[in-house]
Short mmCIF file of C-alpha atoms and ligand atoms in Angstrom, two decimals:
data_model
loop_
_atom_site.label_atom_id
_atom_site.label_comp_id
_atom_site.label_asym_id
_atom_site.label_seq_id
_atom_site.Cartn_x
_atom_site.Cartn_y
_atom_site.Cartn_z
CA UNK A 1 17.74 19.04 -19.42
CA UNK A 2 14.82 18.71 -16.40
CA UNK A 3 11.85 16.46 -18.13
CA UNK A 4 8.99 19.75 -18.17
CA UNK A 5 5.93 20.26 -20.51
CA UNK A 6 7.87 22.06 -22.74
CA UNK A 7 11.13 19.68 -22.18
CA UNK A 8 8.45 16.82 -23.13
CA UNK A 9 8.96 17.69 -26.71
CA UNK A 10 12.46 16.85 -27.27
CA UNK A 11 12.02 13.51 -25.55
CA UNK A 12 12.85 9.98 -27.20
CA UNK A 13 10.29 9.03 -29.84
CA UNK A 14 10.60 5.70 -27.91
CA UNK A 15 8.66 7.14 -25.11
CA UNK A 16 4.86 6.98 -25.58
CA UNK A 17 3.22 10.45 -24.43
CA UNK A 18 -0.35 11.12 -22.78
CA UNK A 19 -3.06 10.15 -25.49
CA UNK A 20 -4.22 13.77 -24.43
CA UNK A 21 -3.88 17.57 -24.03
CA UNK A 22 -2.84 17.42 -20.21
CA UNK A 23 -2.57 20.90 -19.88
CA UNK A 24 -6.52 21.59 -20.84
CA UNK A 25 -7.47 18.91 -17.79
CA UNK A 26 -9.05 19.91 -14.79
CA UNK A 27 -8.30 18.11 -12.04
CA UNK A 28 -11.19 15.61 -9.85
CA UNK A 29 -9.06 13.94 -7.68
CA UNK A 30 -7.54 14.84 -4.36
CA UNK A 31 -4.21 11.62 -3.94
CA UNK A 32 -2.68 11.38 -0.26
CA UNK A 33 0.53 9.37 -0.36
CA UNK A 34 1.89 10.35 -3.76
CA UNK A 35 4.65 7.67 -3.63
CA UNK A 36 6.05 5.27 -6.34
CA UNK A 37 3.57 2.85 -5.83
CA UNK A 38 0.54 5.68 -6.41
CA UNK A 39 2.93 6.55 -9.71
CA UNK A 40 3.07 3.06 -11.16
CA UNK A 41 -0.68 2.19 -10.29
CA UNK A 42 -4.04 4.28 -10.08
CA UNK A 43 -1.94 7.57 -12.34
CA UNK A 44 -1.53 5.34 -14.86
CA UNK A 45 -5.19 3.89 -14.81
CA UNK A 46 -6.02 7.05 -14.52
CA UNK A 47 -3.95 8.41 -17.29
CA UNK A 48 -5.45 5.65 -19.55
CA UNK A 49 -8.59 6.38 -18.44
CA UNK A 50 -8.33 10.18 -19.52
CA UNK A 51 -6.76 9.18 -23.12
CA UNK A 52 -10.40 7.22 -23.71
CA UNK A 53 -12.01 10.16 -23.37
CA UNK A 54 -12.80 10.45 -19.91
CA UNK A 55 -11.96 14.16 -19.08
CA UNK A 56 -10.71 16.11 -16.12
CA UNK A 57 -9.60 13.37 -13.92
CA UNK A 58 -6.24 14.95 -13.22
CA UNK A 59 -4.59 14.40 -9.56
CA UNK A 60 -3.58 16.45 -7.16
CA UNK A 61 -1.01 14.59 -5.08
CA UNK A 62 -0.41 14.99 -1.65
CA UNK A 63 2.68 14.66 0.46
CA UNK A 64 1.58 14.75 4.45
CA UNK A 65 5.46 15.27 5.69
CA UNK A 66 8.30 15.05 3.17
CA UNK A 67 8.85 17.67 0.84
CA UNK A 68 10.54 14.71 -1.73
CA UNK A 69 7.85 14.03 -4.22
CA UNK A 70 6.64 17.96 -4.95
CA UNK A 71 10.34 18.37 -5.39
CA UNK A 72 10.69 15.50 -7.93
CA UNK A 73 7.76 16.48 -9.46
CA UNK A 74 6.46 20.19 -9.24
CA UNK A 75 9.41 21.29 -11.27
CA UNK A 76 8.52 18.73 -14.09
CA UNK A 77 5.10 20.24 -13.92
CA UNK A 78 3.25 17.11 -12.73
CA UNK A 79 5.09 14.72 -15.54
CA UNK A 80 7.50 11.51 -15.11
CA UNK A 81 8.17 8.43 -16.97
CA UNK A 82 6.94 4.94 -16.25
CA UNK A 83 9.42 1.88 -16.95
CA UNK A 84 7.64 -1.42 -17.23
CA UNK A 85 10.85 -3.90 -16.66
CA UNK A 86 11.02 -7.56 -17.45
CA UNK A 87 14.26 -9.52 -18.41
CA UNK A 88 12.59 -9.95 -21.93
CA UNK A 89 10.84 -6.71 -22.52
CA UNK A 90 11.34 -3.02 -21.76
CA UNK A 91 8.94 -0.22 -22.60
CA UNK A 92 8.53 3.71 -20.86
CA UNK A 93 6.10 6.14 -21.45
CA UNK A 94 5.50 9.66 -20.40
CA UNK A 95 2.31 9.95 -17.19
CA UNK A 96 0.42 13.47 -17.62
CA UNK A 97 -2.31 12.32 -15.10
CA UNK A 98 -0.66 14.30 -11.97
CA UNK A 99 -1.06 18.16 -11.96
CA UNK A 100 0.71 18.69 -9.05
CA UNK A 101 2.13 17.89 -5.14
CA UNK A 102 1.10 19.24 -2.02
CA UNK A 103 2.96 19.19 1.04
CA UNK A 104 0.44 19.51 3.59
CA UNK A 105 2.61 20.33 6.86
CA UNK A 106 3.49 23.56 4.72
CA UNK A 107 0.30 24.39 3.12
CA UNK A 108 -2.58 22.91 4.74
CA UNK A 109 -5.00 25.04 3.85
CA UNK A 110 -4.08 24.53 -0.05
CA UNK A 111 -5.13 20.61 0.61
CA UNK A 112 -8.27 21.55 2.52
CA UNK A 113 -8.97 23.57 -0.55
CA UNK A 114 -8.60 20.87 -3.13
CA UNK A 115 -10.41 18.36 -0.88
CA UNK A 116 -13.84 21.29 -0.70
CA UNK A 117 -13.32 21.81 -4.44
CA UNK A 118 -16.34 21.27 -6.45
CA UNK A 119 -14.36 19.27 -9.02
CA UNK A 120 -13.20 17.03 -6.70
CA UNK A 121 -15.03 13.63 -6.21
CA UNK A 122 -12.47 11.09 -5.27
CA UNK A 123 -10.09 11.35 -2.28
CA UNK A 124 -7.65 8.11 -2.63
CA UNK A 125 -4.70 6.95 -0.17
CA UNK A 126 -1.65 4.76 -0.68
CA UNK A 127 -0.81 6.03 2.99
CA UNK A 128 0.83 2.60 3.63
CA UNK A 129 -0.80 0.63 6.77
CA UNK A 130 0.79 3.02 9.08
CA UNK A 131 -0.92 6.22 7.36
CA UNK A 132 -3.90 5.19 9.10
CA UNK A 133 -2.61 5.29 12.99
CA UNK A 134 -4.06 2.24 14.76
CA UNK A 135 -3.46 0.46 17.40
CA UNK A 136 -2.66 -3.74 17.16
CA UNK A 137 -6.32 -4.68 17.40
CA UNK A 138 -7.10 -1.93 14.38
CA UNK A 139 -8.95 0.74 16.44
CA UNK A 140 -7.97 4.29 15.88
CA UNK A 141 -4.72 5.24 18.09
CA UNK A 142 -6.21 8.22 19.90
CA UNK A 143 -3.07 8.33 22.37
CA UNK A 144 -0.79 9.24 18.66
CA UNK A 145 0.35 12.48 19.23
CA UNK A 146 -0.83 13.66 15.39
CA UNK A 147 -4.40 12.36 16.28
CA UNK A 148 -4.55 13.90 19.52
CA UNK A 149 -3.64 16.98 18.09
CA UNK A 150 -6.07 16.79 15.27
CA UNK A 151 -8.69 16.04 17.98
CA UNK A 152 -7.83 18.79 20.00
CA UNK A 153 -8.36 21.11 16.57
CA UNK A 154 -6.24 23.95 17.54
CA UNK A 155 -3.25 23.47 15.28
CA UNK A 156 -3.42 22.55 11.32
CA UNK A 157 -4.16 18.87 10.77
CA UNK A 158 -2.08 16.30 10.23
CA UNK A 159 -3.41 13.25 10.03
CA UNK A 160 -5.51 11.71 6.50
CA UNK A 161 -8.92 12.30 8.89
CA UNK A 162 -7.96 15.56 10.37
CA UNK A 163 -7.25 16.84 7.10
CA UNK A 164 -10.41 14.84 5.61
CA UNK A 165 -12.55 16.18 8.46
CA UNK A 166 -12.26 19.67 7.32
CA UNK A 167 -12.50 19.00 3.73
CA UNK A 168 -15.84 17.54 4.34
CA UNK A 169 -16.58 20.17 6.69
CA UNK A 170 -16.45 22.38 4.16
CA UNK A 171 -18.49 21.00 1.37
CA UNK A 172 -21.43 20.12 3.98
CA UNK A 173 -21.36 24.11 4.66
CA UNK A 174 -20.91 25.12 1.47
CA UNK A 175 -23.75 22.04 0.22
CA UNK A 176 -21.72 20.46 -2.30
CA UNK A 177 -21.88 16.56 -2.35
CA UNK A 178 -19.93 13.95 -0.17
CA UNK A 179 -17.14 12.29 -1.68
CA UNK A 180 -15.26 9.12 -2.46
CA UNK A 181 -12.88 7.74 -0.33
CA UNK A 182 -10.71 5.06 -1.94
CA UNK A 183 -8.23 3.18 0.09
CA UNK A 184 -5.58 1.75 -1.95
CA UNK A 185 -3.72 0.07 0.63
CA UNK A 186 -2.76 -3.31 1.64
CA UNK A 187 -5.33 -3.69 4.38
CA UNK A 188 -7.71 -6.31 4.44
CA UNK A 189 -11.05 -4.83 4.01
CA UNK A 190 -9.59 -1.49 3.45
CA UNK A 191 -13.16 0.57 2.54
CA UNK A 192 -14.94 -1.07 5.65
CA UNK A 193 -11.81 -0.28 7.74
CA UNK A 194 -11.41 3.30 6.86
CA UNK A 195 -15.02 4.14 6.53
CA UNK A 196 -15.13 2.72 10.21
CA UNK A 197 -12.01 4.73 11.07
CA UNK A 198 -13.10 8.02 9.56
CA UNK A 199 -16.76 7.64 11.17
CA UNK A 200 -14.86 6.82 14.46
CA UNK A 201 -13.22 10.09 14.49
CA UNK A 202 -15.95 12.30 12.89
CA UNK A 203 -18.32 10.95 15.78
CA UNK A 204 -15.70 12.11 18.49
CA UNK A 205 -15.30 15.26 16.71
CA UNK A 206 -17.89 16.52 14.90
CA UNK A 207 -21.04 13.97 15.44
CA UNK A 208 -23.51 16.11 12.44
CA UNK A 209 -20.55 15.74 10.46
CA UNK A 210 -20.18 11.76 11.18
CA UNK A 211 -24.06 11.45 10.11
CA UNK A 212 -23.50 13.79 6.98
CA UNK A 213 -20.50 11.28 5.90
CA UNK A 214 -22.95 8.53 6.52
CA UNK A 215 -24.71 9.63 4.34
CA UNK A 216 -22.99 11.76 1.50
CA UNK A 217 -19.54 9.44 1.57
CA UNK A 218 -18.65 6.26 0.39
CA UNK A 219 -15.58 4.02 0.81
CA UNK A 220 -15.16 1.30 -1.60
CA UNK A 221 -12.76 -1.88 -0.87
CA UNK A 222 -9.54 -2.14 -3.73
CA UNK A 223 -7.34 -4.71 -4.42
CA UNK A 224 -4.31 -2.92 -5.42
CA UNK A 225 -1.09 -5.02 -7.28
CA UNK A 226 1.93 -4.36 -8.98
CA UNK A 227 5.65 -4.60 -7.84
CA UNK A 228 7.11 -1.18 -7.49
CA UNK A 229 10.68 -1.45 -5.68
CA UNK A 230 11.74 2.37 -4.76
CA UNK A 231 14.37 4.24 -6.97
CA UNK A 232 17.67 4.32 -6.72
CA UNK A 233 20.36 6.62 -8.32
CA UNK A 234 20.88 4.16 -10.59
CA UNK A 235 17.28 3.70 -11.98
CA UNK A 236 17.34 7.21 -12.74
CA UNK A 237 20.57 7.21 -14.51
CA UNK A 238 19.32 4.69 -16.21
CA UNK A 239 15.55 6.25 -16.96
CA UNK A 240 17.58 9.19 -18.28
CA UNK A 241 19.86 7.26 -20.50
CA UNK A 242 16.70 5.75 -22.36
CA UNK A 243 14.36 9.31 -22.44
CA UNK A 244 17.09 11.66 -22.85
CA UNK A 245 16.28 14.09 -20.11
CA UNK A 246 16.52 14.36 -16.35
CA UNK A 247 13.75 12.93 -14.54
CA UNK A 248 13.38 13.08 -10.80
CA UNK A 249 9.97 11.54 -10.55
CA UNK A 250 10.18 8.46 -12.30
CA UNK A 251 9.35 5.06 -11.44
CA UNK A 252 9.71 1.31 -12.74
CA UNK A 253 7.68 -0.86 -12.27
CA UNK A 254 6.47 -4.81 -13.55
CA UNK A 255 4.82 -5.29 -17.01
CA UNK A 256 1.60 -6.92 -14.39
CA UNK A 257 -0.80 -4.66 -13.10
CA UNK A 258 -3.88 -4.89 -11.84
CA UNK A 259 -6.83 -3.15 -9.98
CA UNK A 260 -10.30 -4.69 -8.26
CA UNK A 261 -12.67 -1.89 -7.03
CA UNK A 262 -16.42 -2.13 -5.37
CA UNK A 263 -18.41 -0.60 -7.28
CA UNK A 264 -19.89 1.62 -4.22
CA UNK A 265 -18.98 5.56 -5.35
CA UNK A 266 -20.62 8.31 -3.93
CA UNK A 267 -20.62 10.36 -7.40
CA UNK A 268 -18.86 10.04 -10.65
CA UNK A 269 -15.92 8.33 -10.95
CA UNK A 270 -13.07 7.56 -14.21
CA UNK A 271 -14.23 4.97 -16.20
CA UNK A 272 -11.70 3.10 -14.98
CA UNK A 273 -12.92 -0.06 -15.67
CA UNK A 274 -12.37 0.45 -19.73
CA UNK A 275 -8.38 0.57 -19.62
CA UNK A 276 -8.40 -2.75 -17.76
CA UNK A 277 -9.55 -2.14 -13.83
CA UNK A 278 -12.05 -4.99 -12.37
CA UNK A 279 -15.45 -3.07 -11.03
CA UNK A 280 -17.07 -5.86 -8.72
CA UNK A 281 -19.85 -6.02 -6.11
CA UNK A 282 -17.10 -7.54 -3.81
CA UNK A 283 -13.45 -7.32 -3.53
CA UNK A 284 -13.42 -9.91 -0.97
CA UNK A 285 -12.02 -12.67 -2.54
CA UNK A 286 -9.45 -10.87 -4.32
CA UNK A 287 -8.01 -8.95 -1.30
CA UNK A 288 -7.68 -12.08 0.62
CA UNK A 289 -6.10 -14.18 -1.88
CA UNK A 290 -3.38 -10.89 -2.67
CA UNK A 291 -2.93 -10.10 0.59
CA UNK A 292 -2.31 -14.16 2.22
CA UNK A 293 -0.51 -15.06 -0.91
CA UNK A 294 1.44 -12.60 -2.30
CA UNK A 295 2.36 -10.32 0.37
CA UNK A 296 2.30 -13.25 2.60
CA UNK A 297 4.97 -14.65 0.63
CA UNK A 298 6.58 -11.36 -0.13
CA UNK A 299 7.08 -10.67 3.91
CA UNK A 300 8.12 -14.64 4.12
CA UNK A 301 10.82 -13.89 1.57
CA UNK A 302 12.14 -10.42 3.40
CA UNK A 303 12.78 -12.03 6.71
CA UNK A 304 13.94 -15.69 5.71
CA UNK A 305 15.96 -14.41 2.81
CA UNK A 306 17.67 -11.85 4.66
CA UNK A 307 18.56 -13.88 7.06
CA UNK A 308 20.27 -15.90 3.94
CA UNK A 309 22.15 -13.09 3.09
CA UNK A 310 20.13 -12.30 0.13
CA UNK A 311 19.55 -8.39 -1.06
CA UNK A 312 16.44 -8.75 -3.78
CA UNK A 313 13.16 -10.56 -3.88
CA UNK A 314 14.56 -12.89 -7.18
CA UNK A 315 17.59 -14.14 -5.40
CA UNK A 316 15.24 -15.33 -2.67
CA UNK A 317 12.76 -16.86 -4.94
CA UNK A 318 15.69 -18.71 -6.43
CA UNK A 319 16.89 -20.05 -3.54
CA UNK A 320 15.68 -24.03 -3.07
CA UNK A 321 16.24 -23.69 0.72
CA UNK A 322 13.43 -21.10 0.71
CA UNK A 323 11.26 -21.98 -1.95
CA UNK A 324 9.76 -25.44 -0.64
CA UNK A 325 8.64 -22.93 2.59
CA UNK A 326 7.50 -20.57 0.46
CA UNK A 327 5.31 -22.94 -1.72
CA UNK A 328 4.24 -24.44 1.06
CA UNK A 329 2.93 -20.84 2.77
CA UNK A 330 1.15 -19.95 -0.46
CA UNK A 331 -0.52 -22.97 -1.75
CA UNK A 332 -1.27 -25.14 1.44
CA UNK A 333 -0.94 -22.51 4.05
CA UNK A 334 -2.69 -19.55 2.88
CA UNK A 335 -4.80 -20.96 0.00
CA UNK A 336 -6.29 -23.25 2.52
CA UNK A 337 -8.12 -20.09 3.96
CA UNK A 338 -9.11 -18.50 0.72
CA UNK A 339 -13.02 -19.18 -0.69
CA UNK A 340 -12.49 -22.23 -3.31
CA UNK A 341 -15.28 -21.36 -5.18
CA UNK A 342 -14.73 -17.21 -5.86
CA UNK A 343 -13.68 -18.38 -9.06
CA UNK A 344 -9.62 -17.68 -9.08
CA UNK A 345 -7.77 -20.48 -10.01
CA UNK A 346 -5.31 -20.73 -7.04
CA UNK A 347 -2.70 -22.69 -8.28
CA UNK A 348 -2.38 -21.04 -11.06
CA UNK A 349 -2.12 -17.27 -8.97
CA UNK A 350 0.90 -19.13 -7.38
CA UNK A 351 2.50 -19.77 -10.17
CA UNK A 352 2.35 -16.49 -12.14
CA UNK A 353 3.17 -15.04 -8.86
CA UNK A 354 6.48 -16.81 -8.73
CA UNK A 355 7.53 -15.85 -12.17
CA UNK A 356 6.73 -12.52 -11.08
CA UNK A 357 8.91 -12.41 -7.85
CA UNK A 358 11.38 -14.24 -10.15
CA UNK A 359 11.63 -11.10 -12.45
CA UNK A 360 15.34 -10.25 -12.38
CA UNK A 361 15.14 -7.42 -14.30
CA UNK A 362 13.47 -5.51 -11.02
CA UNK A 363 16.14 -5.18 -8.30
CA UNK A 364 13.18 -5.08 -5.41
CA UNK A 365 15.23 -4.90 -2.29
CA UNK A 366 13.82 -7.17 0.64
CA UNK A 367 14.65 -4.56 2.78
CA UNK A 368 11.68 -2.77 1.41
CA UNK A 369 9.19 -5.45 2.50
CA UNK A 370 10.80 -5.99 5.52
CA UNK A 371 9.93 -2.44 6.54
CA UNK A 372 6.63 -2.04 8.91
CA UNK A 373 6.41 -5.45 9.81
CA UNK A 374 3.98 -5.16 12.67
CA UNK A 375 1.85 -3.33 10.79
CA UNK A 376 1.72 -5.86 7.50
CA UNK A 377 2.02 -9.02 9.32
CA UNK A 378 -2.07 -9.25 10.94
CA UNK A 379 -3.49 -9.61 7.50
CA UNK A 380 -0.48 -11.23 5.56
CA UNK A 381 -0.04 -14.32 8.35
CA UNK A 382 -1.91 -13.98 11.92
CA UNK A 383 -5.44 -13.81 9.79
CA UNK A 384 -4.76 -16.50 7.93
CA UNK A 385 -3.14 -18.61 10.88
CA UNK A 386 -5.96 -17.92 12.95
CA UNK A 387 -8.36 -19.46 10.62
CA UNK A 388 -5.94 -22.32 10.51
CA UNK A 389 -5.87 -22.76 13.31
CA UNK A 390 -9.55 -23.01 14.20
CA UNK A 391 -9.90 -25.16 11.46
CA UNK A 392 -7.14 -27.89 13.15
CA UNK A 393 -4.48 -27.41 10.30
CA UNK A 394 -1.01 -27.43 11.17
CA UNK A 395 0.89 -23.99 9.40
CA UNK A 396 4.55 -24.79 9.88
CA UNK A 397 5.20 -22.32 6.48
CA UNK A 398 3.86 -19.56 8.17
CA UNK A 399 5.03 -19.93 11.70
CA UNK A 400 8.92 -20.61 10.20
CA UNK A 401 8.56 -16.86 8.56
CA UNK A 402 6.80 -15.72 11.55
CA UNK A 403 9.82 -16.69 14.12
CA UNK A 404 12.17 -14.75 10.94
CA UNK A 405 10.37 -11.79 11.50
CA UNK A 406 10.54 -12.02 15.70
CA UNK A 407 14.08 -12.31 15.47
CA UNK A 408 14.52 -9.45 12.98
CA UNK A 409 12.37 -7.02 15.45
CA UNK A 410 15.15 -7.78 18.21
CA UNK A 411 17.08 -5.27 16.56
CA UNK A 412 20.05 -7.15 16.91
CA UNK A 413 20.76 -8.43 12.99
CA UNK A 414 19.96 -5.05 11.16
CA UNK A 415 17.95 -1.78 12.01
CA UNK A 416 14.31 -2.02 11.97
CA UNK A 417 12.19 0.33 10.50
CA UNK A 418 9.36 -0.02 11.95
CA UNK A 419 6.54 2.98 13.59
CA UNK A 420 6.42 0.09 16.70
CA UNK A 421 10.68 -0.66 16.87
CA UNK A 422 10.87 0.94 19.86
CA UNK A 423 7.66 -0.94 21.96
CA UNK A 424 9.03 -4.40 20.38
CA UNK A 425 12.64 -4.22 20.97
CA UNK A 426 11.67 -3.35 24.78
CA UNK A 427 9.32 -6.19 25.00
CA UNK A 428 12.47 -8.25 23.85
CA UNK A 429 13.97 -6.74 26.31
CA UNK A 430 11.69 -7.71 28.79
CA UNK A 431 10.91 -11.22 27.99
CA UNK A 432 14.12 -12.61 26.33
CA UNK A 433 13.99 -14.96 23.48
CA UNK A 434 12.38 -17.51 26.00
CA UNK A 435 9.50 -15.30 26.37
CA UNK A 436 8.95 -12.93 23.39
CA UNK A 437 6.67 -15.35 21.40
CA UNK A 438 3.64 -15.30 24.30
CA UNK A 439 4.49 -11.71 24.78
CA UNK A 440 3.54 -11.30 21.12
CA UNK A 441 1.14 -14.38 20.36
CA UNK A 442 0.23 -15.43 23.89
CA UNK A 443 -2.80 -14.79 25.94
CA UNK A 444 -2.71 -10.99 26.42
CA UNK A 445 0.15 -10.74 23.69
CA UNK A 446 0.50 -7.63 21.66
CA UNK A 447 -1.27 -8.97 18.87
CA UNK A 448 -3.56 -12.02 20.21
CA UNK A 449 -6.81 -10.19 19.26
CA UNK A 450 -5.94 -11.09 15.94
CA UNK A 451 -4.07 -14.49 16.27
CA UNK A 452 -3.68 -15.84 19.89
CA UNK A 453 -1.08 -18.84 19.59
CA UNK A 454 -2.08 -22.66 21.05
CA UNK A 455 0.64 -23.84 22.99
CA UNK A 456 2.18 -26.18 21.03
CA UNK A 457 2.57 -23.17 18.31
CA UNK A 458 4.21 -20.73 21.07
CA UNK A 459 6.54 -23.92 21.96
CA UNK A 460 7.28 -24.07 18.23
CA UNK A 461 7.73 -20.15 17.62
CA UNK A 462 9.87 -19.87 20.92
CA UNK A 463 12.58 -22.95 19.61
CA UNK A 464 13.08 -21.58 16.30
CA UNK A 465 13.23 -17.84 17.67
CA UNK A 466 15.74 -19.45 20.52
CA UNK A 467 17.63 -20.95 17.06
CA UNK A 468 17.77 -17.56 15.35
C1 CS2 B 1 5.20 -5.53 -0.59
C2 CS2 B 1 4.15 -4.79 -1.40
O1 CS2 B 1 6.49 -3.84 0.42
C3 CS2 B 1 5.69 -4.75 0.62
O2 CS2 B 1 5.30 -5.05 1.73
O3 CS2 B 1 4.70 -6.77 -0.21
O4 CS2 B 1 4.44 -3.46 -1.56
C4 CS2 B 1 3.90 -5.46 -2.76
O5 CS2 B 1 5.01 -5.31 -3.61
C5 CS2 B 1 2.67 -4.90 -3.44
O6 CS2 B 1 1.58 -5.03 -2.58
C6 CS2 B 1 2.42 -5.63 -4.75
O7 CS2 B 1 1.17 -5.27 -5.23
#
């Protein structure tokens, strides 16, 4: 049997259901990016947040492309299970928070609507870093062919601000308020960046609209975290082994969770912070510390324990050969950048993030951090080098990974998924191991506006890439 509102009845008594009547919700937020991580994360705040008391917060997901997620989930009307895994504790409950899945490129006009609903306030993304089309030096990629078509206006949209753009351009006419947009990604700054973003196209589209988002819109910074590896067959044998019913939409997921927002909406918003979110004046020191240290280390472990032969994040973690660099990139390297006094105990993030990358009980496949590498690396390493760097501290941690992940975009050792494969492997092409690190990191490299190489680094980056 398919997991449905009415199969939800005959489930396991193991499985905790919604602490409310799901079906009598309305819905207030508008999702883009509906993916596991999105599942595992703000739902289930959001969920939570709805069994307190706080009505009509429902979601309505959307898919820009792939049909996948409406499939796994429209048929279940909106529901799934959540798996927290640990090797000493397993526990799954039912999510009620989504009402349904969009897939824009077939209905566009059913996401505009949702976005110029009155009962929607919040607009959130977990687009991944390549959901929001820049180039290297994080300007808006006007030359993308889904941008340029958005710009041009003549065929549905198909980008987050094309579709944005004429959800707001429909409340302005109609006079309802601005909304909320909530980046959820793993971008440093990620309100400031996509409030910049979205302004940047609304003022080369529609300039009154650009000064009505000024003014009506807000975009908060998050600090999103928790592990979600994607699903495999397996997982959902498994999932339906312990609920008793076919699920297509679940996830699992780490028993750690957590959530930092600025406090910055432009209208109501779930009260979020009373099942266990952080609301703060400034997500700052948060972000930087998640982003440097764990998904430094995360992106560390995908290229150097790949290259090791190792398939999940706990066999590299366990591996002494890459630990010491891995230590060394988290609590000398990157923790040397962070703000001492924000009041996060450093060394002790470290260490309850390596018993969480140690957690064998999630099979998180390196291959899935490895993914989008040009896109992750600025604010994982070449931030955090560059300060580094101007500060005169040698960063031999991140500059070992850094050479792993230069290789790895040859091409050569394994595909590369990646939206820039194709520009890097020619540049490889072009400049030959010898020459591939100042193509990247020299003067005029790819990405020097973020973190332009001293020579002494290139001459270290270009032997170990040469050793690769
Ligand atoms: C990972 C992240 O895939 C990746 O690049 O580093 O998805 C990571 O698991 C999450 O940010 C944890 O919160």
């Amino acid at each position: 049997m398919r997991l449905s509102r009415e199969a939800a009845a005959s489930l396991s008594p193991d499985v905790a259901r919604p602490g409310y009547d799901f079906a009598h919700q309305r819905t207030g937020i508008v999702h883009f990016g509906i993916g596991a991580f999105h599942r595992a994360h703000q739902a289930v705040y959001t969920d939570d947040a709805m069994a307190a008391g706080d009505a009509n917060w429902r979601i309505i997901g959307v898919s820009l492309r792939s049909g996948d997620v409406a499939a796994q989930l429209n048929p279940q009307d909106g529901l799934y299970a959540l798996a927290q895994r640990a090797t000493d504790q397993v526990s799954t409950r039912l999510i009620g928070a989504v009402a349904g899945v969009i897939v824009a490129a077939d209905a566009p006009d059913a996401v505009i609507d949702a976005l110029a609903s009155a009962d929607t306030h919040i607009v959130s993304f977990t687009v991944t870093e390549k959901g929001y089309v820049r180039r290297p030096d994080g300007s808006l990629d006007w030359d993308n062919a889904d941008v340029a078509s958005d710009r041009a206006g003549t065929a549905p949209p198909r980008t987050i601000y094309g579709f944005v753009a004429a959800g707001l351009a429909r409340r302005k006419a109609a006079g309802l308020p601005g909304l909320t947009l909530l980046s959820c990604d793993n971008l440093a700054d990620n309100g400031a960046r996509l409030h910049r973003l979205m302004s940047g196209y609304l003022s080369a589209t529609d300039p009154a609209l650009a000064d009505w988002f000024d003014e009506h819109c807000r975009c908060p910074a998050t600090m999103v975290d928790r592990i979600v590896p994607a699903m495999t067959e397996a997982d959902r044998r498994w999932i339906a082994s312990v609920t008793g019913v076919e699920d297509e939409g679940a996830v699992i997921t780490e028993p750690f969770c957590q959530w930092v927002i600025e406090d910055d909406f432009a209208g109501p918003r779930p009260c979020w912070e009373a099942v266990g979110a952080q609301l703060v004046s400034d997500v700052g020191p948060y972000e930087a510390a998640k982003l440097r240290m764990l998904n430094g280390a995360h992106s560390a472990l995908a290229y150097l324990g790949l290259d090791r032969g190792h398939e999940y994040v706990h066999q590299a973690i366990g591996d002494p050969a890459l630990r010491g660099t891995i230590d060394t990139l988290m609590r000398q390297e990157a923790a040397a950048t962070l703000d001492q006094d924000a009041g996060i105990d450093l060394h002790a993030y470290a260490d309850a993030l390596i018993a969480r990358f140690a957690n064998a009980a999630l099979e998180h496949r390196l291959t899935q951090i490895a993914m989008d590498g040009s896109q992750k690396i600025p604010q994982r390493w070449l931030e955090p080098l560059a300060i580094n760097q101007a500060a005169g501290r040698s960063t031999p941690a991140t500059l070992q990974a850094l050479a792993a992940w230069i290789v790895h975009i040859r091409g050569t050792k394994r595909p590369v998924d990646d939206p820039m494969a194709a520009q890097l492997a020619e540049l490889w092409q072009q400049n030959g191991a010898a020459g591939i690190a100042a193509a990247l990191f020299g003067q005029d490299g790819l990405f020097a506006s973020t973190w332009q190489a001293k020579p002494d680094e290139l001459a270290l980056l270009s032997e170990q890439v040469r050793a690769g």
